[in-house]
PDB file of C-alpha atoms and ligand atoms in Angstrom:
ATOM      1  CA  MET I   1      15.014  -5.884  24.143  1.00 44.00           C
ATOM      2  CA  THR I   2      15.363  -3.633  21.090  1.00 51.00           C
ATOM      3  CA  MET I   3      14.007  -0.106  20.784  1.00 53.00           C
ATOM      4  CA  LEU I   4      11.255  -1.459  18.493  1.00 54.00           C
ATOM      5  CA  ASP I   5      10.110  -3.926  21.171  1.00 50.00           C
ATOM      6  CA  GLN I   6       9.566  -1.014  23.548  1.00 53.00           C
ATOM      7  CA  LEU I   7       7.154   0.763  21.191  1.00 61.00           C
ATOM      8  CA  SER I   8       3.469   0.097  21.821  1.00 74.00           C
ATOM      9  CA  PRO I   9       2.030  -2.091  19.084  1.00 82.00           C
ATOM     10  CA  PRO I  10       0.399  -0.193  16.209  1.00 87.00           C
ATOM     11  CA  ALA I  11      -3.403   0.019  16.103  1.00 88.00           C
ATOM     12  CA  PHE I  12      -3.368  -1.504  12.618  1.00 94.00           C
ATOM     13  CA  SER I  13      -0.932  -2.053   9.805  1.00 96.00           C
ATOM     14  CA  ILE I  14      -1.543  -1.027   6.236  1.00 98.00           C
ATOM     15  CA  CYS I  15       0.582  -1.720   3.201  1.00 98.00           C
ATOM     16  CA  VAL I  16       0.636   1.136   0.712  1.00 98.00           C
ATOM     17  CA  TYR I  17       1.634   0.488  -2.898  1.00 98.00           C
ATOM     18  CA  CYS I  18       2.321   3.655  -4.871  1.00 98.00           C
ATOM     19  CA  GLY I  19       4.571   5.300  -7.419  1.00 98.00           C
ATOM     20  CA  SER I  20       8.293   5.726  -7.000  1.00 97.00           C
ATOM     21  CA  ARG I  21       7.640   8.916  -8.988  1.00 97.00           C
ATOM     22  CA  PRO I  22       5.452  11.808  -7.878  1.00 98.00           C
ATOM     23  CA  GLY I  23       3.375  12.038 -11.072  1.00 98.00           C
ATOM     24  CA  HIS I  24       2.690  15.305 -12.895  1.00 98.00           C
ATOM     25  CA  ASP I  25      -0.239  16.499 -10.826  1.00 98.00           C
ATOM     26  CA  ALA I  26       0.740  17.816  -7.376  1.00 98.00           C
ATOM     27  CA  ALA I  27      -2.598  16.485  -6.081  1.00 98.00           C
ATOM     28  CA  PHE I  28      -1.135  12.952  -6.083  1.00 98.00           C
ATOM     29  CA  ALA I  29       1.594  13.865  -3.615  1.00 98.00           C
ATOM     30  CA  ALA I  30      -0.825  15.942  -1.545  1.00 98.00           C
ATOM     31  CA  THR I  31      -3.094  12.920  -1.142  1.00 98.00           C
ATOM     32  CA  ALA I  32      -0.174  10.601  -0.368  1.00 98.00           C
ATOM     33  CA  ALA I  33       0.842  13.036   2.389  1.00 98.00           C
ATOM     34  CA  GLU I  34      -2.708  13.101   3.796  1.00 98.00           C
ATOM     35  CA  ILE I  35      -2.808   9.317   3.863  1.00 98.00           C
ATOM     36  CA  GLY I  36       0.571   9.066   5.599  1.00 98.00           C
ATOM     37  CA  HIS I  37      -0.512  11.669   8.119  1.00 98.00           C
ATOM     38  CA  TRP I  38      -3.785   9.844   8.786  1.00 97.00           C
ATOM     39  CA  ILE I  39      -1.991   6.545   9.366  1.00 97.00           C
ATOM     40  CA  GLY I  40       0.434   8.182  11.807  1.00 96.00           C
ATOM     41  CA  HIS I  41      -2.306  10.094  13.608  1.00 95.00           C
ATOM     42  CA  HIS I  42      -4.296   6.933  14.141  1.00 93.00           C
ATOM     43  CA  ARG I  43      -1.296   5.112  15.652  1.00 93.00           C
ATOM     44  CA  GLY I  44      -1.057   2.934  12.585  1.00 95.00           C
ATOM     45  CA  GLN I  45       1.853   1.243  10.934  1.00 97.00           C
ATOM     46  CA  LEU I  46       2.741   1.960   7.319  1.00 98.00           C
ATOM     47  CA  VAL I  47       4.348  -0.914   5.462  1.00 98.00           C
ATOM     48  CA  TYR I  48       5.798   0.063   2.116  1.00 98.00           C
ATOM     49  CA  GLY I  49       8.661  -0.449  -0.297  1.00 97.00           C
ATOM     50  CA  GLY I  50      11.184   1.512   1.749  1.00 97.00           C
ATOM     51  CA  GLY I  51      12.208   4.160  -0.788  1.00 96.00           C
ATOM     52  CA  ARG I  52      12.446   7.930  -0.510  1.00 96.00           C
ATOM     53  CA  ASN I  53      11.460   8.690  -4.106  1.00 96.00           C
ATOM     54  CA  GLY I  54       8.103   9.861  -5.399  1.00 97.00           C
ATOM     55  CA  LEU I  55       4.817   9.131  -3.658  1.00 98.00           C
ATOM     56  CA  MET I  56       6.542   6.377  -1.659  1.00 98.00           C
ATOM     57  CA  GLY I  57       8.778   8.889   0.090  1.00 98.00           C
ATOM     58  CA  VAL I  58       5.915  11.331   0.591  1.00 98.00           C
ATOM     59  CA  VAL I  59       3.627   8.834   2.319  1.00 98.00           C
ATOM     60  CA  ALA I  60       6.460   7.581   4.544  1.00 98.00           C
ATOM     61  CA  ASP I  61       7.645  11.049   5.578  1.00 98.00           C
ATOM     62  CA  ALA I  62       4.097  12.116   6.433  1.00 98.00           C
ATOM     63  CA  ALA I  63       3.446   8.985   8.507  1.00 98.00           C
ATOM     64  CA  LEU I  64       6.719   9.432  10.389  1.00 97.00           C
ATOM     65  CA  ALA I  65       6.050  13.135  11.008  1.00 97.00           C
ATOM     66  CA  ALA I  66       2.639  12.246  12.472  1.00 96.00           C
ATOM     67  CA  GLY I  67       4.196   9.745  14.885  1.00 94.00           C
ATOM     68  CA  GLY I  68       3.413   6.598  12.916  1.00 95.00           C
ATOM     69  CA  ARG I  69       5.533   3.495  12.739  1.00 97.00           C
ATOM     70  CA  VAL I  70       6.968   2.969   9.256  1.00 98.00           C
ATOM     71  CA  THR I  71       8.361  -0.330   8.060  1.00 98.00           C
ATOM     72  CA  GLY I  72      10.177  -0.146   4.744  1.00 98.00           C
ATOM     73  CA  VAL I  73      11.164  -3.302   2.881  1.00 98.00           C
ATOM     74  CA  ILE I  74      13.667  -2.897   0.073  1.00 96.00           C
ATOM     75  CA  PRO I  75      15.901  -5.213  -1.924  1.00 96.00           C
ATOM     76  CA  ARG I  76      19.575  -4.501  -1.241  1.00 95.00           C
ATOM     77  CA  SER I  77      20.187  -4.119  -4.974  1.00 93.00           C
ATOM     78  CA  LEU I  78      17.607  -1.304  -5.193  1.00 92.00           C
ATOM     79  CA  ALA I  79      18.644   0.518  -2.030  1.00 91.00           C
ATOM     80  CA  GLU I  80      20.693   3.061  -3.952  1.00 90.00           C
ATOM     81  CA  ARG I  81      18.458   3.463  -6.998  1.00 88.00           C
ATOM     82  CA  GLU I  82      15.290   3.925  -4.948  1.00 88.00           C
ATOM     83  CA  HIS I  83      17.078   5.901  -2.202  1.00 93.00           C
ATOM     84  CA  ALA I  84      16.369   3.651   0.761  1.00 95.00           C
ATOM     85  CA  HIS I  85      14.686   5.669   3.485  1.00 96.00           C
ATOM     86  CA  ARG I  86      17.083   5.542   6.449  1.00 94.00           C
ATOM     87  CA  GLY I  87      14.586   7.414   8.622  1.00 96.00           C
ATOM     88  CA  CYS I  88      12.100   4.529   8.683  1.00 97.00           C
ATOM     89  CA  THR I  89      11.255   3.116  12.105  1.00 97.00           C
ATOM     90  CA  GLU I  90      12.402  -0.186  10.651  1.00 97.00           C
ATOM     91  CA  LEU I  91      14.163  -0.631   7.317  1.00 97.00           C
ATOM     92  CA  ILE I  92      14.363  -4.259   6.227  1.00 97.00           C
ATOM     93  CA  MET I  93      16.937  -5.036   3.556  1.00 97.00           C
ATOM     94  CA  VAL I  94      16.107  -8.177   1.616  1.00 97.00           C
ATOM     95  CA  GLU I  95      17.843 -10.061  -1.156  1.00 96.00           C
ATOM     96  CA  THR I  96      14.992 -10.474  -3.631  1.00 95.00           C
ATOM     97  CA  MET I  97      11.822  -8.786  -4.826  1.00 93.00           C
ATOM     98  CA  HIS I  98       9.856 -11.893  -3.808  1.00 92.00           C
ATOM     99  CA  GLU I  99      11.103 -11.584  -0.244  1.00 96.00           C
ATOM    100  CA  ARG I 100      10.154  -7.914  -0.253  1.00 96.00           C
ATOM    101  CA  LYS I 101       6.597  -8.634  -1.298  1.00 92.00           C
ATOM    102  CA  ARG I 102       6.244 -11.554   1.082  1.00 93.00           C
ATOM    103  CA  ILE I 103       7.356  -9.519   4.081  1.00 96.00           C
ATOM    104  CA  MET I 104       5.184  -6.557   3.079  1.00 96.00           C
ATOM    105  CA  ALA I 105       2.167  -8.860   2.760  1.00 94.00           C
ATOM    106  CA  GLU I 106       2.857 -10.654   6.034  1.00 94.00           C
ATOM    107  CA  ARG I 107       3.170  -7.443   7.999  1.00 96.00           C
ATOM    108  CA  ALA I 108       0.012  -5.806   6.655  1.00 97.00           C
ATOM    109  CA  ASP I 109      -3.593  -6.157   7.795  1.00 96.00           C
ATOM    110  CA  ALA I 110      -4.837  -4.554   4.578  1.00 97.00           C
ATOM    111  CA  PHE I 111      -3.476  -3.132   1.311  1.00 98.00           C
ATOM    112  CA  ILE I 112      -4.149   0.025  -0.628  1.00 98.00           C
ATOM    113  CA  ALA I 113      -2.810   1.008  -4.033  1.00 98.00           C
ATOM    114  CA  LEU I 114      -2.426   4.698  -4.843  1.00 98.00           C
ATOM    115  CA  PRO I 115      -1.502   5.979  -8.284  1.00 98.00           C
ATOM    116  CA  GLY I 116       1.752   4.550  -9.556  1.00 98.00           C
ATOM    117  CA  GLY I 117       3.476   2.850 -12.472  1.00 98.00           C
ATOM    118  CA  ILE I 118       4.256  -0.723 -13.446  1.00 98.00           C
ATOM    119  CA  GLY I 119       5.741  -1.613 -10.054  1.00 96.00           C
ATOM    120  CA  THR I 120       2.500  -0.522  -8.394  1.00 98.00           C
ATOM    121  CA  PHE I 121       0.418  -2.369 -11.005  1.00 98.00           C
ATOM    122  CA  GLU I 122       2.407  -5.528 -10.405  1.00 96.00           C
ATOM    123  CA  GLU I 123       1.929  -5.330  -6.641  1.00 96.00           C
ATOM    124  CA  LEU I 124      -1.768  -4.579  -7.030  1.00 97.00           C
ATOM    125  CA  PHE I 125      -2.333  -7.480  -9.414  1.00 97.00           C
ATOM    126  CA  GLU I 126      -0.363  -9.923  -7.331  1.00 96.00           C
ATOM    127  CA  THR I 127      -2.253  -9.036  -4.167  1.00 96.00           C
ATOM    128  CA  TRP I 128      -5.540  -9.221  -6.083  1.00 96.00           C
ATOM    129  CA  THR I 129      -4.797 -12.586  -7.715  1.00 96.00           C
ATOM    130  CA  TRP I 130      -3.501 -14.047  -4.461  1.00 94.00           C
ATOM    131  CA  ARG I 131      -6.735 -13.013  -2.778  1.00 94.00           C
ATOM    132  CA  GLN I 132      -8.830 -14.806  -5.416  1.00 92.00           C
ATOM    133  CA  LEU I 133      -6.634 -17.897  -5.055  1.00 93.00           C
ATOM    134  CA  GLY I 134      -7.174 -17.829  -1.291  1.00 91.00           C
ATOM    135  CA  TYR I 135      -3.487 -17.264  -0.463  1.00 91.00           C
ATOM    136  CA  HIS I 136      -4.610 -14.468   1.842  1.00 92.00           C
ATOM    137  CA  ASP I 137      -7.884 -12.913   2.892  1.00 93.00           C
ATOM    138  CA  LYS I 138      -6.780  -9.358   3.598  1.00 96.00           C
ATOM    139  CA  PRO I 139      -8.777  -6.443   2.202  1.00 97.00           C
ATOM    140  CA  LEU I 140      -7.431  -4.631  -0.838  1.00 97.00           C
ATOM    141  CA  GLY I 141      -8.333  -1.101  -1.905  1.00 97.00           C
ATOM    142  CA  LEU I 142      -7.670   0.876  -5.045  1.00 98.00           C
ATOM    143  CA  LEU I 143      -7.596   4.644  -4.823  1.00 98.00           C
ATOM    144  CA  ASN I 144      -8.947   5.860  -8.129  1.00 98.00           C
ATOM    145  CA  GLN I 145      -7.804   9.406  -7.528  1.00 98.00           C
ATOM    146  CA  GLY I 146      -9.028  11.761 -10.226  1.00 98.00           C
ATOM    147  CA  GLY I 147      -9.960   8.766 -12.385  1.00 98.00           C
ATOM    148  CA  TYR I 148      -6.321   7.657 -12.580  1.00 98.00           C
ATOM    149  CA  TYR I 149      -7.338   3.987 -12.655  1.00 98.00           C
ATOM    150  CA  ASP I 150     -10.408   4.379 -14.905  1.00 98.00           C
ATOM    151  CA  ALA I 151      -8.654   2.640 -17.793  1.00 98.00           C
ATOM    152  CA  LEU I 152      -7.545  -0.270 -15.611  1.00 97.00           C
ATOM    153  CA  ILE I 153     -11.066  -0.695 -14.216  1.00 97.00           C
ATOM    154  CA  ALA I 154     -12.448  -0.539 -17.767  1.00 97.00           C
ATOM    155  CA  LEU I 155     -10.001  -3.261 -18.801  1.00 97.00           C
ATOM    156  CA  ALA I 156     -11.157  -5.520 -15.951  1.00 96.00           C
ATOM    157  CA  ARG I 157     -14.824  -4.965 -16.929  1.00 96.00           C
ATOM    158  CA  HIS I 158     -13.917  -5.684 -20.543  1.00 97.00           C
ATOM    159  CA  SER I 159     -12.390  -8.944 -19.348  1.00 97.00           C
ATOM    160  CA  VAL I 160     -15.594  -9.842 -17.472  1.00 96.00           C
ATOM    161  CA  ARG I 161     -17.662  -9.079 -20.598  1.00 97.00           C
ATOM    162  CA  ASN I 162     -15.400 -11.329 -22.625  1.00 98.00           C
ATOM    163  CA  GLY I 163     -15.606 -14.213 -20.211  1.00 97.00           C
ATOM    164  CA  PHE I 164     -12.047 -14.160 -18.873  1.00 97.00           C
ATOM    165  CA  MET I 165     -12.985 -12.895 -15.443  1.00 95.00           C
ATOM    166  CA  ASP I 166     -16.161 -13.111 -13.429  1.00 93.00           C
ATOM    167  CA  SER I 167     -17.719 -10.281 -11.522  1.00 91.00           C
ATOM    168  CA  SER I 168     -16.953 -11.863  -8.150  1.00 93.00           C
ATOM    169  CA  GLN I 169     -13.286 -11.191  -8.860  1.00 92.00           C
ATOM    170  CA  MET I 170     -14.076  -7.510  -9.312  1.00 92.00           C
ATOM    171  CA  GLN I 171     -15.598  -7.533  -5.856  1.00 93.00           C
ATOM    172  CA  LEU I 172     -12.280  -8.476  -4.277  1.00 95.00           C
ATOM    173  CA  ILE I 173     -11.091  -4.891  -4.699  1.00 97.00           C
ATOM    174  CA  ASP I 174     -12.690  -1.939  -2.973  1.00 97.00           C
ATOM    175  CA  VAL I 175     -12.428   1.040  -5.340  1.00 97.00           C
ATOM    176  CA  ASP I 176     -13.019   4.635  -4.312  1.00 97.00           C
ATOM    177  CA  ALA I 177     -11.965   8.039  -5.575  1.00 98.00           C
ATOM    178  CA  GLN I 178     -11.806   9.292  -1.962  1.00 97.00           C
ATOM    179  CA  TRP I 179      -9.018   8.021   0.257  1.00 98.00           C
ATOM    180  CA  GLN I 180     -10.562   8.549   3.674  1.00 96.00           C
ATOM    181  CA  PRO I 181     -13.735   6.415   3.414  1.00 95.00           C
ATOM    182  CA  LEU I 182     -11.677   3.815   1.540  1.00 96.00           C
ATOM    183  CA  LEU I 183      -9.049   3.552   4.287  1.00 96.00           C
ATOM    184  CA  GLN I 184     -11.726   3.399   6.959  1.00 94.00           C
ATOM    185  CA  ARG I 185     -13.531   0.568   5.174  1.00 95.00           C
ATOM    186  CA  LEU I 186     -10.309  -1.378   4.648  1.00 96.00           C
ATOM    187  CA  ILE I 187      -9.325  -1.121   8.292  1.00 94.00           C
ATOM    188  CA  ALA I 188     -12.820  -2.091   9.427  1.00 93.00           C
ATOM    189  CA  ALA I 189     -12.833  -5.009   6.969  1.00 93.00           C
ATOM    190  CA  ALA I 190      -9.496  -6.132   8.409  1.00 93.00           C
ATOM    191  CA  GLY I 191     -11.249  -6.520  11.754  1.00 90.00           C
ATOM    192  CA  PHE I 192     -10.285  -3.309  13.480  1.00 86.00           C
ATOM    193  CA  GLY I 193     -12.867  -0.997  14.978  1.00 71.00           C
ATOM    194  CA  ALA I 194     -12.742   2.708  14.357  1.00 63.00           C
ATOM    195  CA  PRO I 195      -9.046   3.557  14.582  1.00 60.00           C
ATOM    196  CA  VAL I 196      -7.873   5.457  17.652  1.00 54.00           C
ATOM    197  CA  ARG I 197      -7.957   9.141  16.859  1.00 53.00           C
ATOM    198  CA  MET I 198      -5.089  11.368  17.834  1.00 51.00           C
ATOM    199  CA  GLY I 199      -6.702  14.512  16.450  1.00 45.00           C
ATOM    200  CA  ALA I 200      -8.452  15.555  13.310  1.00 44.00           C
ATOM    201  CA  ILE I 201      -6.396  15.710  10.179  1.00 38.00           C
TER     202      ILE I 201
HETATM  203  P1  LIG H   1       6.446   2.215  -9.784  1.00 95.17           P
HETATM  204  O1  LIG H   1       4.975   2.149  -9.545  1.00 95.17           O
HETATM  205  O2  LIG H   1       6.850   1.594 -11.081  1.00 95.17           O
HETATM  206  O3  LIG H   1       6.994   3.591  -9.590  1.00 95.17           O
HETATM  207  O4  LIG H   1       7.115   1.299  -8.674  1.00 95.17           O
HETATM  208  C1  LIG H   1       6.697   1.354  -7.341  1.00 95.17           C
HETATM  209  C2  LIG H   1       7.478   0.366  -6.518  1.00 95.17           C
HETATM  210  O5  LIG H   1       7.216  -0.935  -7.035  1.00 95.17           O
HETATM  211  C3  LIG H   1       9.006   0.541  -6.576  1.00 95.17           C
HETATM  212  O6  LIG H   1       9.502   0.463  -5.239  1.00 95.17           O
HETATM  213  C4  LIG H   1       9.477  -0.655  -7.364  1.00 95.17           C
HETATM  214  O7  LIG H   1      10.721  -1.162  -6.899  1.00 95.17           O
HETATM  215  C5  LIG H   1       8.417  -1.663  -7.035  1.00 95.17           C
HETATM  216  N1  LIG H   1       8.396  -2.741  -8.023  1.00 95.17           N
HETATM  217  C6  LIG H   1       8.781  -2.729  -9.305  1.00 95.17           C
HETATM  218  N2  LIG H   1       8.638  -3.934  -9.872  1.00 95.17           N
HETATM  219  C7  LIG H   1       8.160  -4.726  -8.904  1.00 95.17           C
HETATM  220  C8  LIG H   1       7.825  -6.096  -8.836  1.00 95.17           C
HETATM  221  N3  LIG H   1       7.947  -6.922  -9.872  1.00 95.17           N
HETATM  222  N4  LIG H   1       7.358  -6.547  -7.647  1.00 95.17           N
HETATM  223  C9  LIG H   1       7.241  -5.731  -6.603  1.00 95.17           C
HETATM  224  N5  LIG H   1       7.539  -4.441  -6.598  1.00 95.17           N
HETATM  225  C10 LIG H   1       8.004  -3.956  -7.733  1.00 95.17           C
END
């Protein structure tokens, strides 16, 4: 039996996609830390890309500090560049980006995208398109912190207006500017009751 087997199972597991950079506004990192803390405090598991840089490192450190289980999944070739987080409860080294995304998706009950760059966009779009294709049925949330994703949402609406998307596809993503109600809805939609509280954040 490994040390991981001895840990009680997490109350829920959420995959967080977010920037490998912190962004210019310190509010992004502050929110990432609140989310990590909330996951840890509610005995949750964070599944993420396994790096120590940017918002990714912030959310992982906060979840670990709050007693959460953190599973990082990182391609071996990126371990140095993205500063693989050796403090994760479980750090899974994979050979390819596809394997990384597959394992992250398998281990999560729900997904949330925080502000980030093209890597985050790619993960968000893949999870969104796979949901519409029926490859999975896990809830997906988009944290539109401070209007960060306004332009992306406008693009999707533009696509609906032009007949390349239909509005039902828009409904596959839960968008909110506030992280806490969004996380609570995602976890409830994934079939978990109110998460076990370990104390107010
Ligand atoms: P970024 O949002 O660009 O800072 O990247 C956030 C994370 O997404 C980083 O860990 C990147 O390695 C990861 N990433 C970049 N490209 C991809 C991709 N094609 N598929 C999955 N993850 C990616």
